[in-house]
């Protein structure tokens, strides 16, 4: 890298695609690679949106390799890597860090039933600040609660 400019490698993982970008010190794009997801997710039931965990790693590698092949010198000058990812996506891992099930994507619409009521103290606290409906809605939208109710064997290993 002697005498050359440092390069930043950035990955932006969205709902529809993964983008890899190389930037120079001034923030100018040196090169970019976009890998479109086809399909972006699978749905085993109406309202569900999931993806296999390795899918994102594989497309990140695909974008990386394309950038590296087109920019071998710049690739040697990479001093940092940044990653932005899908918001509100959820994956269960075991104690060794291995995925236990597909990723819940942000647009997944399933909800937990939450038949067991919140403890009295929590109901009192949420009621006192006018947040009961918000707390109950968030509780039902929680991926953890859905898994606890519908995939207890996965929750136990998480």
Short mmCIF file of C-alpha atoms in Angstrom, two decimals:
data_model
loop_
_atom_site.label_atom_id
_atom_site.label_comp_id
_atom_site.label_asym_id
_atom_site.label_seq_id
_atom_site.Cartn_x
_atom_site.Cartn_y
_atom_site.Cartn_z
CA UNK A 1 0.00 0.00 0.00
CA UNK A 2 3.04 2.26 0.11
CA UNK A 3 2.15 5.56 -1.54
CA UNK A 4 -1.39 4.47 -2.38
CA UNK A 5 -4.67 5.68 -0.97
CA UNK A 6 -6.60 3.67 1.65
CA UNK A 7 -9.90 2.11 0.58
CA UNK A 8 -13.07 1.40 2.57
CA UNK A 9 -15.18 -1.64 1.68
CA UNK A 10 -18.87 -1.27 2.51
CA UNK A 11 -21.73 -3.76 2.31
CA UNK A 12 -25.36 -2.72 2.33
CA UNK A 13 -27.71 -5.66 2.80
CA UNK A 14 -31.27 -4.68 1.97
CA UNK A 15 -34.52 -6.50 1.42
CA UNK A 16 -34.05 -6.87 -2.34
CA UNK A 17 -30.27 -6.91 -2.82
CA UNK A 18 -26.75 -6.81 -1.39
CA UNK A 19 -24.51 -3.99 -2.52
CA UNK A 20 -20.76 -3.97 -2.12
CA UNK A 21 -18.94 -0.66 -2.58
CA UNK A 22 -15.32 0.48 -2.56
CA UNK A 23 -14.73 4.09 -1.44
CA UNK A 24 -11.61 6.23 -1.50
CA UNK A 25 -10.58 8.50 1.39
CA UNK A 26 -12.64 11.41 0.00
CA UNK A 27 -15.81 9.28 -0.10
CA UNK A 28 -15.84 8.78 -3.85
CA UNK A 29 -17.11 5.43 -5.10
CA UNK A 30 -14.32 3.48 -6.78
CA UNK A 31 -16.56 0.57 -7.77
CA UNK A 32 -19.81 -1.08 -6.76
CA UNK A 33 -21.43 -4.48 -7.18
CA UNK A 34 -25.12 -5.22 -6.70
CA UNK A 35 -26.40 -8.77 -6.22
CA UNK A 36 -30.19 -8.92 -6.55
CA UNK A 37 -32.02 -11.44 -4.39
CA UNK A 38 -34.24 -13.75 -6.41
CA UNK A 39 -36.40 -14.46 -4.54
CA UNK A 40 -35.78 -12.04 -1.67
CA UNK A 41 -37.48 -14.39 0.80
CA UNK A 42 -39.67 -17.46 1.07
CA UNK A 43 -43.04 -17.79 2.75
CA UNK A 44 -44.27 -21.11 4.13
CA UNK A 45 -47.53 -19.46 5.24
CA UNK A 46 -49.41 -16.28 4.37
CA UNK A 47 -47.78 -13.27 6.02
CA UNK A 48 -44.49 -15.05 6.73
CA UNK A 49 -41.17 -13.84 5.33
CA UNK A 50 -38.02 -15.89 5.96
CA UNK A 51 -34.63 -16.51 4.42
CA UNK A 52 -31.95 -19.13 4.96
CA UNK A 53 -29.13 -17.78 7.18
CA UNK A 54 -26.31 -18.73 4.78
CA UNK A 55 -28.03 -16.87 1.96
CA UNK A 56 -26.74 -13.48 3.12
CA UNK A 57 -23.20 -14.71 3.67
CA UNK A 58 -23.16 -16.25 0.20
CA UNK A 59 -24.31 -13.09 -1.58
CA UNK A 60 -21.83 -11.01 0.45
CA UNK A 61 -19.10 -13.34 -0.82
CA UNK A 62 -20.42 -13.02 -4.38
CA UNK A 63 -20.31 -9.20 -4.22
CA UNK A 64 -16.84 -9.31 -2.60
CA UNK A 65 -15.37 -11.58 -5.23
CA UNK A 66 -16.70 -9.45 -8.09
CA UNK A 67 -15.18 -6.29 -6.57
CA UNK A 68 -11.90 -8.03 -5.84
CA UNK A 69 -11.57 -9.38 -9.39
CA UNK A 70 -12.18 -5.95 -10.95
CA UNK A 71 -10.03 -4.03 -8.43
CA UNK A 72 -7.10 -6.20 -7.28
CA UNK A 73 -4.86 -3.26 -6.30
CA UNK A 74 -7.61 -1.37 -4.48
CA UNK A 75 -8.54 -4.60 -2.71
CA UNK A 76 -5.04 -4.75 -1.22
CA UNK A 77 -5.57 -1.21 0.10
CA UNK A 78 -8.75 -1.94 2.08
CA UNK A 79 -8.23 -0.64 5.61
CA UNK A 80 -11.79 -1.02 6.95
CA UNK A 81 -15.02 -2.87 6.25
CA UNK A 82 -18.49 -1.62 7.19
CA UNK A 83 -21.80 -3.49 7.04
CA UNK A 84 -25.36 -2.22 7.16
CA UNK A 85 -28.11 -4.79 7.36
CA UNK A 86 -31.83 -5.38 7.33
CA UNK A 87 -33.64 -3.77 10.21
CA UNK A 88 -35.65 -5.81 12.67
CA UNK A 89 -34.62 -9.20 11.32
CA UNK A 90 -34.17 -12.03 13.78
CA UNK A 91 -32.15 -15.24 13.91
CA UNK A 92 -31.92 -17.87 16.64
CA UNK A 93 -28.43 -19.21 17.35
CA UNK A 94 -27.33 -22.12 19.51
CA UNK A 95 -24.53 -21.85 22.08
CA UNK A 96 -21.93 -22.42 19.35
CA UNK A 97 -23.37 -19.59 17.23
CA UNK A 98 -25.00 -21.87 14.64
CA UNK A 99 -28.38 -20.87 13.19
CA UNK A 100 -31.30 -22.94 14.44
CA UNK A 101 -33.94 -21.88 11.94
CA UNK A 102 -34.47 -19.51 9.02
CA UNK A 103 -34.18 -15.76 9.55
CA UNK A 104 -37.37 -13.85 10.38
CA UNK A 105 -37.33 -10.85 8.04
CA UNK A 106 -38.64 -7.45 9.05
CA UNK A 107 -41.74 -7.81 6.88
CA UNK A 108 -42.86 -11.05 8.55
CA UNK A 109 -46.36 -10.47 9.95
CA UNK A 110 -46.90 -13.39 12.32
CA UNK A 111 -47.78 -12.62 15.91
CA UNK A 112 -47.70 -14.47 19.21
CA UNK A 113 -50.90 -15.18 21.10
CA UNK A 114 -49.46 -14.30 24.54
CA UNK A 115 -52.26 -16.05 26.42
CA UNK A 116 -50.50 -15.66 29.77
CA UNK A 117 -51.10 -12.11 31.05
CA UNK A 118 -48.30 -9.79 32.04
CA UNK A 119 -47.52 -9.81 35.77
CA UNK A 120 -49.66 -7.39 37.81
CA UNK A 121 -46.75 -5.05 38.57
CA UNK A 122 -45.92 -4.69 34.85
CA UNK A 123 -49.59 -4.08 33.99
CA UNK A 124 -49.70 -1.40 36.69
CA UNK A 125 -46.51 0.29 35.46
CA UNK A 126 -47.55 0.30 31.80
CA UNK A 127 -51.01 1.54 32.77
CA UNK A 128 -49.55 4.35 34.88
CA UNK A 129 -47.68 5.78 31.90
CA UNK A 130 -50.44 5.12 29.36
CA UNK A 131 -48.45 2.45 27.49
CA UNK A 132 -50.57 -0.67 28.06
CA UNK A 133 -51.72 -1.02 24.44
CA UNK A 134 -48.20 -0.39 23.12
CA UNK A 135 -46.69 -2.94 25.50
CA UNK A 136 -49.27 -5.59 24.59
CA UNK A 137 -48.82 -4.91 20.86
CA UNK A 138 -45.03 -5.16 21.14
CA UNK A 139 -45.33 -8.33 23.16
CA UNK A 140 -47.45 -9.98 20.43
CA UNK A 141 -45.10 -8.78 17.67
CA UNK A 142 -42.06 -10.23 19.47
CA UNK A 143 -40.36 -12.96 17.43
CA UNK A 144 -39.10 -14.49 20.67
CA UNK A 145 -42.62 -14.88 21.98
CA UNK A 146 -43.80 -16.45 18.71
CA UNK A 147 -40.94 -18.96 18.80
CA UNK A 148 -41.52 -19.70 22.48
CA UNK A 149 -45.17 -20.55 21.69
CA UNK A 150 -44.79 -22.27 18.31
CA UNK A 151 -41.28 -23.73 18.21
CA UNK A 152 -40.45 -24.48 21.85
CA UNK A 153 -37.67 -26.90 20.85
CA UNK A 154 -35.92 -24.06 18.99
CA UNK A 155 -36.43 -21.66 21.91
CA UNK A 156 -34.94 -24.21 24.31
CA UNK A 157 -31.77 -24.46 22.19
CA UNK A 158 -31.47 -20.70 21.67
#
